Coordinates of C-alpha atoms in Angstrom, one line a residue:
X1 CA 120.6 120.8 100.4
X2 CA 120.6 123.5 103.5
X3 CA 120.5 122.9 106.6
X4 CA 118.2 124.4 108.6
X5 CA 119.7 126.6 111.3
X6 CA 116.9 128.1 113.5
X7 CA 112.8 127.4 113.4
X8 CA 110.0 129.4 112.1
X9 CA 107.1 129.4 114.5
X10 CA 105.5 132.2 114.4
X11 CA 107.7 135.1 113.9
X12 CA 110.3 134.7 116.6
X13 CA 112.8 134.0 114.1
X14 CA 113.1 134.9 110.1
X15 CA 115.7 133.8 107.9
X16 CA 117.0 136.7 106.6
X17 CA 118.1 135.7 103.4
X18 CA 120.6 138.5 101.2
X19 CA 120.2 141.0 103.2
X20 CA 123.5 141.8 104.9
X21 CA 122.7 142.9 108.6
X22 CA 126.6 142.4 109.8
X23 CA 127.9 144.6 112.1
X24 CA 130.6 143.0 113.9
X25 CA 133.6 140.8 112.7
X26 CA 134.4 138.8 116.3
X27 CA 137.2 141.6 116.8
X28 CA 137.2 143.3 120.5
X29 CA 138.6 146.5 118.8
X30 CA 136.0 146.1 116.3
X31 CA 133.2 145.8 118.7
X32 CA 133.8 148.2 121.0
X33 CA 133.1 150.5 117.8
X34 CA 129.9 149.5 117.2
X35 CA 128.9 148.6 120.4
X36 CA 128.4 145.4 119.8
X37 CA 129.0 141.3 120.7
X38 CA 132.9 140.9 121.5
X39 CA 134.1 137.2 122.6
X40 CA 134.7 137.6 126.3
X41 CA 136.9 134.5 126.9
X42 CA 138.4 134.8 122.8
X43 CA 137.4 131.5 122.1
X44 CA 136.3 131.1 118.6
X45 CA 136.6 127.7 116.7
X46 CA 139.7 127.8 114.3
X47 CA 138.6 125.4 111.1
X48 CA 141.8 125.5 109.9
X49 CA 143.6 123.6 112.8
X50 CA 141.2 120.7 112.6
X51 CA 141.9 118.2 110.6
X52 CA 138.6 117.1 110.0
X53 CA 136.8 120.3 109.2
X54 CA 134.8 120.3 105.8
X55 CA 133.0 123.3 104.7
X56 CA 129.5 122.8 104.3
X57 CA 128.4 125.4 102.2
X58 CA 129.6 129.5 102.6
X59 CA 126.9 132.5 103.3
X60 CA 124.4 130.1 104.6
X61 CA 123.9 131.3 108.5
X62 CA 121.6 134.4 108.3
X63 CA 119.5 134.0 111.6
X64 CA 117.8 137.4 112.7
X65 CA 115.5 137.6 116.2
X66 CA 113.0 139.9 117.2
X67 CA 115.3 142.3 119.5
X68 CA 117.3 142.9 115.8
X69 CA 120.1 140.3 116.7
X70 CA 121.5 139.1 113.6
X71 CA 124.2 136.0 113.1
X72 CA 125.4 135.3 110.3
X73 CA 128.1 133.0 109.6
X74 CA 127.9 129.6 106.7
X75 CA 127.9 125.6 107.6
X76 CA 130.9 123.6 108.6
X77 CA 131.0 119.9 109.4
X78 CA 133.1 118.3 112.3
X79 CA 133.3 116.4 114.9
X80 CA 131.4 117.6 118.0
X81 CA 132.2 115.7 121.7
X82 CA 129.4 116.3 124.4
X83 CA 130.6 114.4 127.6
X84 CA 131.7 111.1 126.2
X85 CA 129.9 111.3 123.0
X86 CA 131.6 112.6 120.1
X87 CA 129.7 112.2 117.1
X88 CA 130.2 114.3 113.0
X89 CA 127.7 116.4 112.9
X90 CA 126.9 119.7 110.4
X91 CA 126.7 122.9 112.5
X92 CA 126.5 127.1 111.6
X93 CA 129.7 128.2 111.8
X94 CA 129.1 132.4 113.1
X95 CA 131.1 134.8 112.1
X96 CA 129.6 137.7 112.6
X97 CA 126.3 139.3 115.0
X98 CA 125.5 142.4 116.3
X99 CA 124.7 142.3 119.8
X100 CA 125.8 141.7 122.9
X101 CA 123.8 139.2 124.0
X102 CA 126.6 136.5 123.3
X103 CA 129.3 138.1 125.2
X104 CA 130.0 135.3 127.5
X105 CA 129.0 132.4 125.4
X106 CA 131.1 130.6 122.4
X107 CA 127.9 128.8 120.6
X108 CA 124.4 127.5 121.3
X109 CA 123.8 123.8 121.8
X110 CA 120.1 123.2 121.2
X111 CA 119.0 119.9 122.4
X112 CA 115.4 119.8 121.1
X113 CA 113.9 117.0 118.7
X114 CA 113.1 117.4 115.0
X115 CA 113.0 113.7 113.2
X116 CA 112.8 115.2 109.4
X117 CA 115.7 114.2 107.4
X118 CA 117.5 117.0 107.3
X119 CA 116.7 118.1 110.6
X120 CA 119.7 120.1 112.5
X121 CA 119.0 118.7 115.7
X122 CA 122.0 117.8 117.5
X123 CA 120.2 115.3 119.4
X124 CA 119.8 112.7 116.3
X125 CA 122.5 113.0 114.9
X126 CA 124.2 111.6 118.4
X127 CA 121.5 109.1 118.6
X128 CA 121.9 106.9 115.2
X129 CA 124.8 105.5 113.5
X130 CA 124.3 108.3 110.5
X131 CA 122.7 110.8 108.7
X132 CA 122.5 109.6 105.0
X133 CA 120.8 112.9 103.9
X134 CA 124.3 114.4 105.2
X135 CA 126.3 111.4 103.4
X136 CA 127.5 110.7 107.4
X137 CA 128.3 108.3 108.5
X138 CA 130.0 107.5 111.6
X139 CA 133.5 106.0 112.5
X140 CA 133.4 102.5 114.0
X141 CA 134.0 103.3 117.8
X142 CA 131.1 105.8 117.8
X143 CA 128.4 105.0 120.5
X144 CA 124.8 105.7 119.7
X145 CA 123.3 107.8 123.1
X146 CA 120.3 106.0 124.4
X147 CA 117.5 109.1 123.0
X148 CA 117.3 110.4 126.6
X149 CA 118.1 112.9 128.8
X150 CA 117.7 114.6 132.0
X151 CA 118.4 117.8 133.5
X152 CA 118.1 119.1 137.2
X153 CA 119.7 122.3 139.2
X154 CA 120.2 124.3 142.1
X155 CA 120.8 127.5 142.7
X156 CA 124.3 127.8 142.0
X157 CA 124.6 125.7 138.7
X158 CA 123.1 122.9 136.6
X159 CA 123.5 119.0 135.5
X160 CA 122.8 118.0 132.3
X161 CA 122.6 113.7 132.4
X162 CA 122.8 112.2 128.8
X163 CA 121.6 108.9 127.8
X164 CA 119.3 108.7 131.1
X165 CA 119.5 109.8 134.7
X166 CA 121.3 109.0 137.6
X167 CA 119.5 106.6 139.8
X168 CA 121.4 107.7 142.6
X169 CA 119.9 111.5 141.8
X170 CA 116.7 110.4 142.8
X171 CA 114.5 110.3 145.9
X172 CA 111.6 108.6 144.3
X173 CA 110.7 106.1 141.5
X174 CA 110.9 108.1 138.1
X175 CA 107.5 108.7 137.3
X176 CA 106.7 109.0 133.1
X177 CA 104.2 111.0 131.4
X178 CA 103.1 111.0 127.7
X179 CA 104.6 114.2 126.4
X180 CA 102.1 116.6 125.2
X181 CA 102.7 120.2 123.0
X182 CA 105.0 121.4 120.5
X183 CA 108.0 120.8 122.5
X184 CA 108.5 119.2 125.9
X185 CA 105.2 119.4 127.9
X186 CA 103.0 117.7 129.8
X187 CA 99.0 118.0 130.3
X188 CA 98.5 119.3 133.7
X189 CA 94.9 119.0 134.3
X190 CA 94.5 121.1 137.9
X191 CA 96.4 123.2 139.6
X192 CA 95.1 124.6 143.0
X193 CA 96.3 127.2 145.4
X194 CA 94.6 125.9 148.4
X195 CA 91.2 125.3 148.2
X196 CA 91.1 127.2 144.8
X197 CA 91.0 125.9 141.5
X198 CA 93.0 128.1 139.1
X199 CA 91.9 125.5 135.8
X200 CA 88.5 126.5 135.6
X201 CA 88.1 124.5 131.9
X202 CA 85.2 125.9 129.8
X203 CA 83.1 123.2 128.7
X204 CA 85.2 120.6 126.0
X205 CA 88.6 120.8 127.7
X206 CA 89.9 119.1 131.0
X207 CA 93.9 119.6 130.2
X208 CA 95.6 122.3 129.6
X209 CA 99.8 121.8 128.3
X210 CA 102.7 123.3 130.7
X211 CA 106.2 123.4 128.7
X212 CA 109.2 122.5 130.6
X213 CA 111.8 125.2 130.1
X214 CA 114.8 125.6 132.6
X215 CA 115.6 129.0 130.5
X216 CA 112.4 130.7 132.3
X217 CA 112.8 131.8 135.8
X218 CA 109.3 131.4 137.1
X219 CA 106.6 129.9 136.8
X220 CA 104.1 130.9 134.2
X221 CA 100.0 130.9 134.0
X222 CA 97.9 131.9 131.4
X223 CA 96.6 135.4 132.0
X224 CA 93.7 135.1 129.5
X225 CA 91.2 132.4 128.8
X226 CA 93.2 131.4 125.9
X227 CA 90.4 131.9 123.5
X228 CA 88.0 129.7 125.5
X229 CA 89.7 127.0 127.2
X230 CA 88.8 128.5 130.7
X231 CA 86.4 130.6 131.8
X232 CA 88.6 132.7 133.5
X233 CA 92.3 133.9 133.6
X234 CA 94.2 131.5 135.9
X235 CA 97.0 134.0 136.8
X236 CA 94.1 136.4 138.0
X237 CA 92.2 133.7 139.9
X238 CA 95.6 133.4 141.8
X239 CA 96.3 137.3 142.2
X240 CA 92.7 137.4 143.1
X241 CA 93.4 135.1 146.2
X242 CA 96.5 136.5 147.0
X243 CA 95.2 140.0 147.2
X244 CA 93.2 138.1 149.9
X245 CA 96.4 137.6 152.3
X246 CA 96.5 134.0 151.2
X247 CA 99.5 131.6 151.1
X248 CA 99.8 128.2 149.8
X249 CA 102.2 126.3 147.7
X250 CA 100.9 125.6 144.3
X251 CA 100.1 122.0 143.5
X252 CA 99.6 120.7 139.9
X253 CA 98.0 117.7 138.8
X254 CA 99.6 115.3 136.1
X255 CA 98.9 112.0 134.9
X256 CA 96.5 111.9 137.9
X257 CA 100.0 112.7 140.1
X258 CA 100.1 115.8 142.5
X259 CA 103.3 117.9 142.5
X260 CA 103.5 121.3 144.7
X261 CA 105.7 124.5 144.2
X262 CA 106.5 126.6 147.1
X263 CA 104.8 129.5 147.8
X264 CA 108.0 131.6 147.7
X265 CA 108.8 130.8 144.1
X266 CA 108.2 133.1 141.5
X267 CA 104.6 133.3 139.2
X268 CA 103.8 135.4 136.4
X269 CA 101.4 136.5 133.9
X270 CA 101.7 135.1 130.3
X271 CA 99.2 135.6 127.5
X272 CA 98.4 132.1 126.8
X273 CA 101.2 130.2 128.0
X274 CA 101.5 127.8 130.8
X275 CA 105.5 127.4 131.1
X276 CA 106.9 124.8 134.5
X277 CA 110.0 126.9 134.8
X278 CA 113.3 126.7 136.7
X279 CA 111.4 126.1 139.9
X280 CA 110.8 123.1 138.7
X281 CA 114.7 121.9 137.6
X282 CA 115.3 122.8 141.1
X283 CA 113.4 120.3 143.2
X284 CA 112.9 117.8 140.3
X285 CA 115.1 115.1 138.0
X286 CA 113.3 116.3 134.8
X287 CA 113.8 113.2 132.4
X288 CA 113.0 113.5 128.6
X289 CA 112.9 110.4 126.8
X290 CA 112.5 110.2 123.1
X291 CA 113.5 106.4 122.5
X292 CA 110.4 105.9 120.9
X293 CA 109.4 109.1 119.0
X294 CA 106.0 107.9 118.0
X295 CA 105.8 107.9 122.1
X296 CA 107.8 110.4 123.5
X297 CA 107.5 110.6 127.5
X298 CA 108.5 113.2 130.2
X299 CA 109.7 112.3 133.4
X300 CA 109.8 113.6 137.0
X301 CA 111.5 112.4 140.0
X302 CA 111.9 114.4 143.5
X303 CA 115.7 115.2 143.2
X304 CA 117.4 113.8 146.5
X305 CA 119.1 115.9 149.2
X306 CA 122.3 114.1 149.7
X307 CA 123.0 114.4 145.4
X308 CA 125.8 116.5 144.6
X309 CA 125.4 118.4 141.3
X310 CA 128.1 118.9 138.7
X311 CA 130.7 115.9 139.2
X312 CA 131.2 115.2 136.2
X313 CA 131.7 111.3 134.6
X314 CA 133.8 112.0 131.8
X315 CA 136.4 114.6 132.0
X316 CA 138.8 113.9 129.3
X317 CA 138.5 115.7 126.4
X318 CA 138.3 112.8 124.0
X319 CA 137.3 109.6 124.2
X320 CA 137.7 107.6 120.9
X321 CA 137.4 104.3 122.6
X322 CA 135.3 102.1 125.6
X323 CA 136.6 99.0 127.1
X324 CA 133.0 99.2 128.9
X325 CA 131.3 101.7 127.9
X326 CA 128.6 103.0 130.1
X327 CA 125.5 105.2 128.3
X328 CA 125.3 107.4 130.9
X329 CA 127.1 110.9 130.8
X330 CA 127.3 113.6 133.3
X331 CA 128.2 117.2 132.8
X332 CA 128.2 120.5 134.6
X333 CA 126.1 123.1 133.5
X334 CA 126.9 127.0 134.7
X335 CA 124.4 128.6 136.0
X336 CA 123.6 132.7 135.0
X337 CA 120.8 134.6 135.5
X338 CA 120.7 137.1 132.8
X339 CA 119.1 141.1 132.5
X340 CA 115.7 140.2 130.6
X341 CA 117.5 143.1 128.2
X342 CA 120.0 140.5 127.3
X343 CA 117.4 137.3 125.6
X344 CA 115.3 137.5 122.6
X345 CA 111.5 136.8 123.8
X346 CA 107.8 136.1 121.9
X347 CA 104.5 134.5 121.5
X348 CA 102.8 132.9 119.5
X349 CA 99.4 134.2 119.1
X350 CA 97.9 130.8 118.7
X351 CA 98.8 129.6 122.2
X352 CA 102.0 128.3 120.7
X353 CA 104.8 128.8 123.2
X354 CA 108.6 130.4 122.0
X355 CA 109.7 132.6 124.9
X356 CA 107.4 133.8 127.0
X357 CA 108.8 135.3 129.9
X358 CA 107.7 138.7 128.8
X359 CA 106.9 140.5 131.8
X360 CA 110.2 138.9 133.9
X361 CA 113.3 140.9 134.4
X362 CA 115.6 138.4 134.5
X363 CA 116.5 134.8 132.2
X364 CA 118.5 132.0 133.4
X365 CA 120.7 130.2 131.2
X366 CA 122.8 127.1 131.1
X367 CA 126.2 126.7 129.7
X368 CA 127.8 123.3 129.0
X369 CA 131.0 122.7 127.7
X370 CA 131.5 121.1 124.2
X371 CA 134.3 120.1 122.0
X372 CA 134.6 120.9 118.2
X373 CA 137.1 119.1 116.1
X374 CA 140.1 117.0 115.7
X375 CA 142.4 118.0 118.0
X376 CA 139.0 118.6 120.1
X377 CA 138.9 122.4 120.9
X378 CA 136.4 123.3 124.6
X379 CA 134.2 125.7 123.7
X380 CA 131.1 127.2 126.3
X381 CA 127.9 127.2 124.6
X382 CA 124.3 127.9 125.9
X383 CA 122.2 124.6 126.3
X384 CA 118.6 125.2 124.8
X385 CA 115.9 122.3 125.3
X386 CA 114.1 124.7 123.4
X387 CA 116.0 124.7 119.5
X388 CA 117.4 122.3 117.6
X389 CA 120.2 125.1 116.4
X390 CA 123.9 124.0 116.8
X391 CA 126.6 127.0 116.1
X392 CA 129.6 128.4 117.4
X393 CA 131.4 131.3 117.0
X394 CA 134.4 130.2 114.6
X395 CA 137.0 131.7 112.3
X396 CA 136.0 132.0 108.4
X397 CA 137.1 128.8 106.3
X398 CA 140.3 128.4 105.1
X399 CA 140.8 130.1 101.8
X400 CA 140.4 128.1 99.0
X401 CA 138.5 125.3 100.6
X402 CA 135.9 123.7 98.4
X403 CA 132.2 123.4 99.7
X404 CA 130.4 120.1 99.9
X405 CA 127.4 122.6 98.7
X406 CA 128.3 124.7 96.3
X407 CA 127.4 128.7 97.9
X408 CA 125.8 129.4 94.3
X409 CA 123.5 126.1 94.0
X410 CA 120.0 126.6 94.7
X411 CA 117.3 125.0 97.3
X412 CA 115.8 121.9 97.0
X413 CA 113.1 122.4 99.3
X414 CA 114.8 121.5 102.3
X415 CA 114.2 124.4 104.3
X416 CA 110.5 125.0 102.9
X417 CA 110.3 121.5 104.1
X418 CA 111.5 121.7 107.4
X419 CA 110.0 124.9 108.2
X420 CA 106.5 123.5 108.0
X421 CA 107.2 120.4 109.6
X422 CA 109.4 121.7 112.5
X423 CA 107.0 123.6 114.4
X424 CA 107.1 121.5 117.3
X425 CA 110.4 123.1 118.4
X426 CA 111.7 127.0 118.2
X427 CA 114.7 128.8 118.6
X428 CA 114.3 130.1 122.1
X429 CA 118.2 131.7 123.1
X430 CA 118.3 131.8 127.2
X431 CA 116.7 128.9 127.7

């Protein structure tokens, strides 16, 4: 069995298999030979002080993105705590990359949804009581999260709500929309800049998808017809206006619901995508519910003005144990905006979203913090609605440690499985 590390939509991401692209070790003396990623804050996971580390299987983290980025690394399994829920789970266990681009960070923490078996999403594994693929099973004071989550922000930093929101973080009743897309969109079927209508459908379609994504900085419109679906580019119907001297917010349509985006925030071209960026996180409660995944919903609810962002619910770093345990879990996200030089971007030629940003100069990312092992050690890792990936920078295995997989055994199809089935999510770093 392997687990599946990063997705394979389109060609954002390839699994590099036997072809050694390392170039770094972790080492700061090494690094600043090569020019390469050093660990800022030193933090790397040390297996061998936890003493419920098992070794998954050795040499199987080979992830390499467009910009040339290459991890590499093999699979541990451990405990991982996020907020009060701390859950065994199998995770990619890097050792080695070649770029900068993770300086600051200690992991990534993707938080999309894959429901396959051996699906690496995070986000399963902490909402069921085990993963028999894995032969896991969890202790008996785990607590299942509710399969929801929401996420809002401000300028200055981020809140990341598991297991629900926080009624008191809302101005309005939560309103729910069927979620629509490979990952987690919405049909938006208008959206008008004053009197004009930037949508202009081509005969057969009256919705178009917009991807949530609190990685992207603006908003972004379609600058094509997208192979038919309007009869004219709806970024260029809106420079076309403004060009006029005209100045309106931007109100979209959902579920029959109006919501409007200032005129001072950020738009920009994409080829085909249609991407509700951070603009959005930071006047909405953006609510993603999975309980049922056969009908997954979005949410939105206007954010009030008296919530304060970032107190967190759970600040100890384990909790083994609830006298009354309460699903809901708050935690402070950190708030960067990143040189566009620094993120890993692409699109799919069929319309398909995985980073699309291409003409921005900046990314904004998210880091929350999460605990790995027994003692629990804090790590800083970038949280991605947009993967399912779960990895931190760690120390190799002890020596002599024997593998639940043995590094020589071959596929069974796992990963041939899971790439054609996983396209609804992507490996999207930055976002």
């Amino acid at each position: 069995e392997n687990i599946p590390m990063a997705g394979d939509r389109g060609a954002l991401c390839l699994l590099v298999l036997g072809i050694s692209l390392c170039l770094c070790t972790g080492e700061r003396d090494t690094q600043s030979l090569l020019g390469g990623y050093h660990n800022d804050a030193g933090r790397f996971f040390q297996p061998k002080d936890s003493s419920s580390f098992q070794l998954v299987k050795l040499g199987n983290v080979n992830v390499t993105f467009l910009d040339k980025t290459n991890l590499l690394g093999y699979d541990g399994q451990d405990f991982a705590q996020l907020g009060k829920y701390r859950v065994q789970t199998r995770m990619g266990m890097i050792t080695s990359c070649n770029s900068a681009n993770f300086d600051d960070v200690d992991g990534i923490l993707g938080f999309g949804w894959a429901n396959q078996n051996r699906s690496a999403a995070i986000l399963k594994t902490l909402t069921q009581h085990g993963r028999p693929h894995w032969d896991i099973e969890q202790p008996a004071s785990f607590h299942d999260m509710p399969r929801k989550f929401a996420f809002t922000a401000t300028e200055d930093l981020g809140e990341l709500q598991l297991g629900g929101y926080d009624p008191t973080s809302i101005a309005e009743p939560m309103q729910l929309f069927p979620m629509a897309g490979f990952a987690y969109g919405v049909n938006i079927t208008s959206i008008k800049f004053g009197d004009t209508e930037l949508l202009n459908f081509a005969p057969g379609h009256d919705a178009y998808v917009g991807e949530f994504d609190s990685g992207t900085t603006c908003v972004l419109l379609p600058n094509s017809t997208v192979n038919g679906s309007f009869a004219k580019s709806p970024f260029q119907t809106l420079y076309d206006r403004q060009l006029l001297g005209e100045s309106f917010p931007l109100v979209f349509t959902i579920g029959g619901r109006t919501y409007d985006i200032a005129f001072k925030e950020c738009v920009e071209p994409a080829s085909n995508a249609l991407i509700l960026g951070d603009p959005w996180f930071r006047k909405w409660i953006v609510m993603h519910d999975l309980t049922d995944v056969n009908n997954k919903k979005m949410g939105l609810a206007l954010r009030s003005p008296s919530y304060r962002l970032g107190v967190e619910t759970d600040t100890q770093p384990e909790l083994r144990s609830f006298a009354q345990f309460s699903p809901l879990s708050k935690l402070r996200a950190n708030r960067k905006v990143r040189p566009m030089s620094l993120t890993m971007t692409g699109e799919h030629g069929s319309g398909g979203v995985d980073k699309v940003a291409l003409q921005s100069q900046s990314r904004v990312t998210y880091n929350v913090r999460l605990s790995v092992g027994t003692p629990p050690q804090p790590m800083q890792v970038i949280f991605d609605t947009g993967s399912f990936m779960l990895a931190v920078f760690a120390r190799p295995a002890p020596v002599g440690m024997t593998p639940i997989l043995a590094a020589e055994s071959g596929s069974d199809g796992a990963g041939a499985t899971w790439r054609d089935s996983a396209k609804e999510l992507m490996w999207r770093v930055g976002g």
